[in-house]
Amino acid sequence: MKINMNTNCKMYFSLFRIRFNFNLQYRAVVLGVIIKGFFWSLMEVLGYLALYRTNLTAFPMELSQTVSYVWAHQSFIVLFTVVFADGEIYSSIRSGAVACDLARPAGLYGWWFCQSASNRLSFALVNCLPVLLLGMLLPKPYGLTLPTSPTQWILFTLSAMTAFGVTVAFAMLMYVSLFYLVSQRGIQMMVRLTSIFFSGGIIPLPFFPEPVLRIVQWLPFAAMQNMPLQIFCGRMMGSDAVRGICFQLFWLAILVLTGRAAMAQATKKVIINGG
């Protein structure tokens, strides 16, 4: 059956909306995430303040930039987390329910991409604003400093959207790999640790040693949360930010094309055990 482009778009949008509304039901989880994000950010800020007191000029980012980076990281952490709550995808492969997904008139790659994106976005929207607001209410040097110009906001928004796409596209490669694995735990742990560290989730990439940074800055992880957060805190602006967004678009295209090709190869012959 031939499905036109308009029908496919409506189908993917409906899936996105359904998954988005479904995840908003978990209010207790959302409240817990907000409280955790606030206090974790505050502890990180206090740690950086102790470091900066030793020598303000010894670090690659200004104190206000680092503090803003920490608050923004916790606010948008769900958007830029590769390994997230996509248990239904893992379960469908393990249980054989993926056969139903393959029978749908929509492509499996687009179906899972929308499902994964909506899961992240629904949690991020209810987590982002409260943590940002709490960070803004704190006095300096503990509080968040927002971007000061419309241009910076526009560049940040473009970079954040692209980073979100890169994150989901990288997660799709992990999902495809599960067609060849018995359990997802090993690949989840490896991807979680690697992506968090090399995307600036533990410390900002500018804090990396120069020899390591020369390599890390070209990896797809650098196109995830690192880029929009650097723009948000004001360390990357103007032409540097534009080049950074182009770098993100490059990796987005590479990851999506690779993911689609890998998905097509993996689903050429799928054996459902037990049926």
Coordinates of N, CA and C in Angstrom, one line a residue, residues 13-231:
F13 N 3.1 12.7 13.5 CA 2.7 13.8 14.4 C 1.7 13.2 15.4
S14 N 0.8 12.3 15.0 CA -0.2 11.8 15.9 C 0.5 10.9 17.0
L15 N 1.5 10.1 16.5 CA 2.3 9.3 17.5 C 3.0 10.2 18.5
F16 N 3.6 11.3 18.0 CA 4.3 12.2 18.8 C 3.4 12.8 19.9
R17 N 2.2 13.2 19.5 CA 1.3 13.9 20.4 C 0.8 12.9 21.4
I18 N 0.5 11.6 21.0 CA 0.0 10.6 22.0 C 1.0 10.3 23.0
R19 N 2.3 10.1 22.6 CA 3.3 9.8 23.5 C 3.6 10.9 24.4
F20 N 3.5 12.1 23.9 CA 3.8 13.4 24.7 C 2.7 13.5 25.8
N21 N 1.5 13.3 25.5 CA 0.4 13.4 26.5 C 0.5 12.3 27.5
F22 N 0.9 11.1 27.0 CA 1.0 9.9 27.9 C 2.0 10.2 29.0
N23 N 3.1 10.7 28.7 CA 4.2 10.9 29.6 C 3.9 12.0 30.6
L24 N 3.0 13.0 30.3 CA 2.7 14.0 31.2 C 1.9 13.6 32.4
Q25 N 1.4 12.3 32.4 CA 0.6 11.8 33.5 C 1.4 11.6 34.7
Y26 N 2.7 11.4 34.6 CA 3.5 11.0 35.7 C 4.0 12.3 36.5
R27 N 3.1 12.9 37.2 CA 3.4 14.2 37.9 C 4.4 14.0 39.0
A28 N 4.2 12.9 39.8 CA 5.1 12.7 40.9 C 6.6 12.5 40.4
V29 N 6.7 11.8 39.3 CA 8.1 11.7 38.7 C 8.6 13.0 38.3
V30 N 7.8 13.8 37.7 CA 8.2 15.1 37.3 C 8.7 16.0 38.4
L31 N 7.9 16.0 39.5 CA 8.2 16.7 40.7 C 9.6 16.3 41.3
G32 N 9.8 15.0 41.3 CA 11.0 14.5 41.8 C 12.2 14.9 41.0
V33 N 12.0 14.9 39.7 CA 13.1 15.3 38.8 C 13.4 16.8 39.0
I34 N 12.4 17.6 39.2 CA 12.7 19.1 39.4 C 13.4 19.3 40.7
I35 N 13.0 18.6 41.8 CA 13.7 18.8 43.0 C 15.2 18.3 42.9
K36 N 15.3 17.2 42.3 CA 16.7 16.6 42.1 C 17.6 17.5 41.3
G37 N 17.0 18.1 40.2 CA 17.7 19.0 39.3 C 18.2 20.2 40.0
F38 N 17.3 20.8 40.9 CA 17.7 22.0 41.6 C 18.8 21.8 42.6
F39 N 18.7 20.8 43.4 CA 19.7 20.6 44.4 C 21.0 20.0 43.9
W40 N 20.9 19.2 42.8 CA 22.1 18.8 42.2 C 22.9 19.9 41.5
S41 N 22.2 20.8 40.9 CA 22.8 22.0 40.3 C 23.5 22.9 41.3
L42 N 22.7 23.1 42.4 CA 23.3 23.9 43.5 C 24.6 23.3 44.1
M43 N 24.6 22.0 44.2 CA 25.8 21.3 44.7 C 27.0 21.5 43.7
E44 N 26.7 21.4 42.4 CA 27.7 21.5 41.4 C 28.3 23.0 41.4
V45 N 27.3 23.9 41.5 CA 27.7 25.3 41.6 C 28.6 25.6 42.8
L46 N 28.3 25.1 43.9 CA 29.1 25.3 45.1 C 30.5 24.6 44.9
G47 N 30.6 23.5 44.3 CA 31.9 22.9 44.0 C 32.7 23.7 43.1
Y48 N 32.1 24.3 42.0 CA 32.9 25.2 41.1 C 33.3 26.5 41.8
L49 N 32.4 27.0 42.6 CA 32.8 28.2 43.4 C 34.1 28.0 44.2
A50 N 34.1 26.8 44.8 CA 35.3 26.5 45.6 C 36.6 26.4 44.8
L51 N 36.4 25.9 43.6 CA 37.6 25.8 42.7 C 38.0 27.2 42.2
Y52 N 37.0 28.0 41.8 CA 37.3 29.3 41.3 C 37.9 30.3 42.3
R53 N 37.7 30.0 43.6 CA 38.2 30.9 44.6 C 39.7 30.7 44.7
T54 N 40.3 29.6 44.2 CA 41.7 29.4 44.3 C 42.4 30.3 43.3
N55 N 41.8 30.4 42.1 CA 42.5 31.2 41.0 C 41.4 31.5 39.9
L56 N 40.9 32.7 39.9 CA 39.8 33.0 38.9 C 40.3 32.9 37.5
T57 N 41.6 33.1 37.2 CA 42.1 33.2 35.8 C 42.6 31.9 35.3
A58 N 42.5 30.8 36.2 CA 43.1 29.5 35.8 C 42.2 28.6 35.0
F59 N 41.0 29.1 34.7 CA 40.0 28.3 34.1 C 39.6 28.8 32.7
P60 N 39.2 28.0 31.8 CA 38.9 28.4 30.4 C 37.5 29.1 30.3
M61 N 36.7 29.1 31.3 CA 35.4 29.8 31.3 C 35.3 30.7 32.5
E62 N 34.6 31.8 32.3 CA 34.4 32.7 33.4 C 33.5 32.1 34.4
L63 N 33.5 32.5 35.6 CA 32.7 31.9 36.7 C 31.2 32.0 36.3
S64 N 30.7 33.1 35.9 CA 29.3 33.3 35.5 C 28.9 32.4 34.4
Q65 N 29.8 32.1 33.4 CA 29.5 31.2 32.3 C 29.4 29.8 32.8
T66 N 30.3 29.4 33.7 CA 30.3 28.0 34.3 C 29.0 27.8 35.1
V67 N 28.7 28.8 35.9 CA 27.5 28.6 36.7 C 26.2 28.5 35.8
S68 N 26.1 29.3 34.8 CA 25.0 29.3 33.8 C 25.0 27.9 33.1
Y69 N 26.2 27.5 32.7 CA 26.3 26.2 32.1 C 25.7 25.0 32.9
V70 N 26.0 25.1 34.2 CA 25.6 24.0 35.2 C 24.0 24.1 35.2
W71 N 23.5 25.2 35.4 CA 22.0 25.4 35.5 C 21.3 24.9 34.2
A72 N 21.9 25.4 33.1 CA 21.3 25.0 31.8 C 21.4 23.5 31.6
H73 N 22.5 23.0 31.9 CA 22.7 21.5 31.8 C 21.6 20.7 32.5
Q74 N 21.3 21.1 33.7 CA 20.3 20.3 34.5 C 18.9 20.6 34.0
S75 N 18.7 21.8 33.4 CA 17.4 22.2 32.9 C 17.0 21.4 31.7
F76 N 18.0 21.2 30.8 CA 17.8 20.6 29.5 C 18.4 19.2 29.4
I77 N 18.7 18.6 30.6 CA 19.4 17.3 30.6 C 18.6 16.2 29.9
V78 N 17.3 16.2 30.0 CA 16.5 15.2 29.4 C 16.5 15.2 27.9
L79 N 16.6 16.4 27.3 CA 16.6 16.6 25.9 C 17.9 16.0 25.3
F80 N 19.0 16.1 26.0 CA 20.3 15.7 25.5 C 20.9 14.4 26.1
T81 N 20.0 13.6 26.6 CA 20.4 12.3 27.2 C 20.2 11.2 26.2
V82 N 21.2 10.5 25.8 CA 21.1 9.5 24.7 C 20.3 8.3 25.3
V83 N 20.7 7.8 26.4 CA 20.0 6.7 27.0 C 18.9 7.2 27.9
F84 N 17.7 7.1 27.5 CA 16.6 7.6 28.2 C 15.5 6.5 28.4
A85 N 14.3 6.9 28.9 CA 13.3 6.0 29.3 C 12.5 5.5 28.0
D86 N 13.2 4.7 27.2 CA 12.6 4.1 26.0 C 12.4 2.6 26.2
G87 N 11.9 2.3 27.3 CA 11.7 0.8 27.7 C 10.8 0.1 26.7
E88 N 9.9 0.8 26.1 CA 9.0 0.1 25.1 C 9.7 -0.4 23.9
I89 N 10.7 0.4 23.5 CA 11.5 0.0 22.3 C 12.3 -1.3 22.7
Y90 N 13.0 -1.2 23.8 CA 13.8 -2.4 24.2 C 12.9 -3.6 24.4
S91 N 11.7 -3.4 25.0 CA 10.8 -4.5 25.3 C 10.3 -5.1 24.0
S92 N 10.0 -4.3 23.0 CA 9.4 -4.8 21.7 C 10.4 -5.7 21.0
I93 N 11.7 -5.3 21.1 CA 12.7 -6.1 20.4 C 12.9 -7.5 21.2
R94 N 13.0 -7.3 22.5 CA 13.2 -8.5 23.3 C 12.1 -9.5 23.3
S95 N 10.8 -9.0 23.3 CA 9.6 -9.9 23.3 C 9.2 -10.3 22.0
G96 N 9.6 -9.7 20.9 CA 9.2 -10.0 19.6 C 8.0 -9.2 19.1
A97 N 7.6 -8.2 19.9 CA 6.5 -7.3 19.5 C 6.9 -6.4 18.4
V98 N 8.2 -6.4 18.1 CA 8.6 -5.5 17.0 C 8.0 -6.0 15.7
A99 N 7.5 -7.2 15.6 CA 6.8 -7.7 14.4 C 5.6 -6.9 14.1
C100 N 4.9 -6.4 15.2 CA 3.8 -5.5 14.9 C 4.2 -4.2 14.4
D101 N 5.3 -3.7 14.9 CA 5.9 -2.4 14.4 C 6.3 -2.5 13.0
L102 N 6.8 -3.6 12.6 CA 7.2 -3.8 11.2 C 6.0 -3.9 10.3
A103 N 4.9 -4.3 10.8 CA 3.7 -4.5 10.0 C 3.0 -3.1 9.8
R104 N 3.4 -2.1 10.5 CA 2.7 -0.8 10.4 C 3.0 -0.2 9.0
P105 N 2.1 0.7 8.5 CA 2.4 1.3 7.2 C 3.4 2.4 7.3
A106 N 3.9 2.8 8.5 CA 4.9 3.7 8.7 C 6.3 3.0 8.8
G107 N 7.3 3.7 8.4 CA 8.7 3.2 8.5 C 9.1 3.0 10.0
L108 N 9.8 1.9 10.3 CA 10.2 1.7 11.7 C 11.1 2.7 12.2
Y109 N 12.0 3.2 11.4 CA 13.0 4.3 11.8 C 12.2 5.5 12.2
G110 N 11.3 6.0 11.4 CA 10.6 7.2 11.7 C 9.7 7.0 12.9
W111 N 9.1 5.8 13.0 CA 8.2 5.5 14.1 C 8.9 5.6 15.5
W112 N 10.0 4.9 15.5 CA 10.8 4.9 16.8 C 11.4 6.3 17.0
F113 N 11.8 7.0 16.0 CA 12.4 8.3 16.2 C 11.4 9.2 16.8
C114 N 10.2 9.2 16.3 CA 9.1 10.1 16.9 C 8.8 9.7 18.4
Q115 N 8.7 8.4 18.6 CA 8.4 7.9 19.9 C 9.5 8.3 20.9
S116 N 10.8 8.2 20.5 CA 11.9 8.5 21.4 C 11.9 10.0 21.6
A117 N 11.7 10.8 20.6 CA 11.7 12.3 20.7 C 10.6 12.8 21.6
S118 N 9.4 12.2 21.5 CA 8.3 12.7 22.3 C 8.5 12.4 23.7
N119 N 9.1 11.2 24.0 CA 9.4 10.8 25.4 C 10.3 11.9 26.1
R120 N 11.3 12.3 25.4 CA 12.3 13.2 25.9 C 11.6 14.6 26.1
L121 N 10.9 15.0 25.0 CA 10.4 16.4 25.0 C 9.3 16.6 26.1
S122 N 8.5 15.6 26.3 CA 7.4 15.8 27.3 C 8.0 16.0 28.7
F123 N 9.0 15.2 29.0 CA 9.6 15.3 30.3 C 10.4 16.6 30.4
A124 N 11.1 17.0 29.3 CA 11.9 18.2 29.3 C 11.1 19.5 29.5
L125 N 9.9 19.6 28.9 CA 9.1 20.8 29.0 C 8.7 21.1 30.4
V126 N 8.3 20.1 31.2 CA 7.9 20.3 32.5 C 9.0 20.4 33.5
N127 N 10.2 20.0 33.1 CA 11.4 20.0 34.0 C 12.2 21.3 33.7
C128 N 12.2 21.8 32.5 CA 13.1 22.9 32.1 C 12.8 24.2 32.8
L129 N 11.5 24.7 32.6 CA 11.2 26.0 33.1 C 11.3 26.1 34.6
P130 N 10.8 25.1 35.4 CA 11.0 25.3 36.9 C 12.4 25.4 37.4
V131 N 13.3 24.6 36.8 CA 14.7 24.6 37.2 C 15.4 25.9 36.8
L132 N 15.1 26.4 35.5 CA 15.6 27.6 35.1 C 15.1 28.8 36.0
L133 N 13.8 28.8 36.3 CA 13.3 29.8 37.2 C 13.9 29.8 38.6
L134 N 14.1 28.6 39.1 CA 14.8 28.6 40.5 C 16.2 29.0 40.4
G135 N 16.9 28.7 39.3 CA 18.3 29.2 39.1 C 18.3 30.7 39.0
M136 N 17.4 31.3 38.3 CA 17.3 32.7 38.1 C 17.1 33.5 39.4
L137 N 16.3 32.9 40.3 CA 16.0 33.5 41.6 C 17.1 33.6 42.6
L138 N 18.1 32.8 42.4 CA 19.3 32.8 43.3 C 20.2 34.0 43.0
P139 N 20.8 34.5 44.1 CA 21.7 35.7 43.9 C 23.0 35.3 43.3
K140 N 23.7 36.2 42.7 CA 25.0 36.0 42.2 C 26.0 35.7 43.4
P141 N 27.0 34.8 43.2 CA 27.4 34.1 42.0 C 26.7 32.7 41.9
Y142 N 25.6 32.5 42.6 CA 25.0 31.2 42.6 C 24.0 31.0 41.5
G143 N 23.5 32.1 41.0 CA 22.3 32.1 40.1 C 22.7 32.0 38.6
L144 N 21.7 31.7 37.9 CA 21.8 31.6 36.4 C 21.7 33.0 35.7
T145 N 22.6 33.2 34.7 CA 22.5 34.4 33.9 C 22.0 34.0 32.5
L146 N 20.9 34.6 32.1 CA 20.3 34.3 30.8 C 21.0 35.0 29.7
P147 N 20.8 34.5 28.5 CA 21.4 35.2 27.3 C 20.9 36.6 27.2
T148 N 21.7 37.5 26.8 CA 21.4 38.9 26.9 C 20.9 39.5 25.6
S149 N 21.0 38.8 24.5 CA 20.6 39.4 23.2 C 19.6 38.5 22.4
P150 N 18.8 39.0 21.6 CA 17.9 38.1 20.7 C 18.7 37.2 19.8
T151 N 19.8 37.7 19.3 CA 20.6 36.8 18.5 C 21.1 35.6 19.2
Q152 N 21.6 35.8 20.4 CA 22.0 34.7 21.2 C 20.9 33.7 21.5
W153 N 19.7 34.2 21.8 CA 18.6 33.3 22.0 C 18.3 32.5 20.7
I154 N 18.3 33.2 19.6 CA 18.0 32.5 18.3 C 19.1 31.4 18.0
L155 N 20.3 31.7 18.2 CA 21.4 30.8 18.0 C 21.3 29.6 18.9
F156 N 21.0 29.9 20.2 CA 20.8 28.8 21.2 C 19.6 27.9 20.8
T157 N 18.5 28.5 20.4 CA 17.4 27.7 20.0 C 17.7 26.8 18.8
L158 N 18.3 27.3 17.8 CA 18.7 26.5 16.6 C 19.7 25.4 17.0
S159 N 20.6 25.7 17.9 CA 21.6 24.7 18.3 C 21.0 23.7 19.2
A160 N 20.0 24.1 20.0 CA 19.4 23.1 20.9 C 18.5 22.1 20.1
M161 N 17.8 22.7 19.1 CA 17.0 21.8 18.3 C 17.8 20.8 17.5
T162 N 18.9 21.3 17.0 CA 19.8 20.4 16.2 C 20.5 19.3 17.2
A163 N 20.9 19.8 18.4 CA 21.5 18.9 19.3 C 20.5 17.8 19.8
F164 N 19.2 18.2 19.9 CA 18.2 17.2 20.2 C 18.0 16.2 19.1
G165 N 18.1 16.6 17.9 CA 18.0 15.7 16.8 C 19.2 14.7 16.7
V166 N 20.4 15.3 17.0 CA 21.7 14.5 17.0 C 21.6 13.4 18.1
T167 N 21.0 13.8 19.3 CA 20.9 12.9 20.4 C 20.0 11.7 20.1
V168 N 18.8 12.1 19.5 CA 17.9 11.0 19.2 C 18.4 10.1 18.1
A169 N 19.1 10.7 17.1 CA 19.6 10.0 16.0 C 20.7 9.0 16.5
F170 N 21.5 9.4 17.5 CA 22.5 8.5 18.0 C 21.9 7.4 18.8
A171 N 20.8 7.8 19.5 CA 20.1 6.7 20.3 C 19.5 5.7 19.3
M172 N 19.1 6.1 18.1 CA 18.5 5.2 17.2 C 19.5 4.1 16.7
L173 N 20.8 4.5 16.6 CA 21.8 3.5 16.3 C 21.9 2.5 17.4
M174 N 21.8 2.9 18.7 CA 21.8 2.0 19.8 C 20.6 1.0 19.7
Y175 N 19.4 1.5 19.3 CA 18.2 0.7 19.2 C 18.4 -0.4 18.1
V176 N 19.0 0.1 17.0 CA 19.2 -0.9 15.9 C 20.2 -2.0 16.3
S177 N 21.2 -1.6 17.1 CA 22.2 -2.6 17.5 C 21.5 -3.7 18.3
L178 N 20.4 -3.5 18.9 CA 19.7 -4.5 19.8 C 19.1 -5.6 19.0
F179 N 19.0 -5.5 17.6 CA 18.6 -6.6 16.8 C 19.6 -7.7 16.8
Y180 N 20.9 -7.3 17.1 CA 22.0 -8.3 17.1 C 22.4 -8.7 18.5
L181 N 21.8 -8.2 19.6 CA 22.2 -8.5 20.9 C 21.2 -9.2 21.7
V182 N 21.6 -9.9 22.7 CA 20.6 -10.7 23.6 C 20.0 -9.7 24.6
S183 N 20.8 -8.8 25.2 CA 20.4 -7.9 26.2 C 20.9 -6.5 25.9
Q184 N 20.1 -5.5 26.3 CA 20.5 -4.1 26.0 C 21.3 -3.5 27.1
R185 N 21.6 -4.2 28.2 CA 22.2 -3.6 29.4 C 23.7 -3.2 29.1
G186 N 24.4 -4.0 28.4 CA 25.8 -3.7 28.1 C 25.9 -2.5 27.2
I187 N 25.2 -2.5 26.1 CA 25.3 -1.3 25.2 C 24.8 -0.1 25.8
Q188 N 23.7 -0.2 26.7 CA 23.2 1.0 27.4 C 24.3 1.6 28.3
M189 N 24.9 0.8 29.1 CA 25.9 1.3 30.0 C 27.1 1.9 29.3
M190 N 27.5 1.3 28.2 CA 28.7 1.8 27.4 C 28.3 3.2 26.8
V191 N 27.1 3.2 26.2 CA 26.7 4.5 25.5 C 26.4 5.6 26.5
R192 N 25.8 5.2 27.7 CA 25.5 6.2 28.7 C 26.8 6.9 29.2
L193 N 27.8 6.1 29.6 CA 29.0 6.6 30.1 C 29.8 7.4 29.1
T194 N 29.9 6.9 27.9 CA 30.6 7.6 26.8 C 30.0 8.9 26.4
S195 N 28.6 8.9 26.2 CA 28.0 10.1 25.7 C 27.9 11.2 26.8
I196 N 27.7 10.8 28.0 CA 27.6 11.8 29.1 C 29.0 12.5 29.2
F197 N 30.0 11.7 29.3 CA 31.4 12.3 29.5 C 31.8 13.1 28.4
F198 N 31.8 12.6 27.1 CA 32.3 13.3 26.0 C 31.4 14.4 25.4
S199 N 30.2 14.5 25.9 CA 29.3 15.6 25.5 C 29.3 16.8 26.5
G200 N 30.1 16.7 27.6 CA 30.2 17.8 28.5 C 29.2 17.6 29.6
G201 N 28.7 16.4 29.9 CA 27.7 16.2 30.9 C 28.2 16.1 32.3
I202 N 29.5 15.9 32.4 CA 30.2 15.8 33.8 C 31.0 17.1 34.0
I203 N 31.8 17.5 33.1 CA 32.5 18.8 33.1 C 32.4 19.4 31.7
P204 N 32.3 20.7 31.6 CA 32.3 21.3 30.2 C 33.5 20.9 29.4
L205 N 33.3 20.7 28.1 CA 34.4 20.3 27.3 C 35.6 21.3 27.3
P206 N 35.5 22.6 27.5 CA 36.6 23.5 27.5 C 37.6 23.2 28.7
F207 N 37.1 22.4 29.7 CA 37.9 22.1 30.9 C 38.8 20.8 30.6
F208 N 38.6 20.2 29.4 CA 39.4 19.0 29.1 C 40.8 19.4 28.8
P209 N 41.8 18.6 29.0 CA 43.2 18.9 28.6 C 43.2 19.1 27.1
E210 N 44.1 20.0 26.6 CA 44.1 20.4 25.2 C 44.3 19.2 24.3
P211 N 45.2 18.3 24.5 CA 45.4 17.2 23.6 C 44.1 16.3 23.5
V212 N 43.4 16.1 24.6 CA 42.1 15.4 24.5 C 41.1 16.2 23.8
L213 N 41.0 17.5 24.1 CA 40.0 18.3 23.5 C 40.1 18.3 22.0
R214 N 41.3 18.3 21.4 CA 41.5 18.3 20.0 C 40.8 17.2 19.3
I215 N 40.7 16.1 20.0 CA 40.0 14.9 19.4 C 38.5 14.9 19.7
V216 N 38.2 15.2 21.0 CA 36.8 15.1 21.4 C 35.9 16.1 20.7
Q217 N 36.5 17.3 20.3 CA 35.7 18.3 19.7 C 35.2 18.0 18.3
W218 N 35.7 16.9 17.7 CA 35.3 16.5 16.4 C 34.3 15.3 16.5
L219 N 34.1 14.7 17.6 CA 33.2 13.6 17.8 C 31.7 14.0 17.8
P220 N 30.8 13.1 17.5 CA 29.4 13.5 17.5 C 28.9 13.9 18.8
F221 N 29.5 13.5 19.9 CA 29.1 13.9 21.2 C 29.3 15.4 21.4
A222 N 30.2 16.0 20.8 CA 30.4 17.4 20.9 C 29.3 18.2 20.2
A223 N 28.5 17.5 19.4 CA 27.4 18.2 18.7 C 26.1 18.0 19.5
M224 N 26.2 17.4 20.7 CA 25.0 17.2 21.5 C 24.9 18.4 22.5
Q225 N 24.8 18.2 23.7 CA 24.5 19.3 24.7 C 25.7 20.4 24.8
N226 N 26.9 20.0 24.4 CA 28.0 20.9 24.5 C 27.7 22.2 23.8
M227 N 27.3 22.1 22.5 CA 27.2 23.3 21.7 C 26.1 24.2 22.1
P228 N 24.9 23.8 22.3 CA 23.9 24.8 22.8 C 24.2 25.4 24.2
L229 N 24.8 24.6 25.1 CA 25.1 25.1 26.4 C 26.2 26.2 26.3
Q230 N 27.2 26.0 25.4 CA 28.2 26.9 25.2 C 27.7 28.3 24.7
I231 N 26.7 28.2 23.8 CA 26.0 29.4 23.3 C 25.2 30.0 24.4

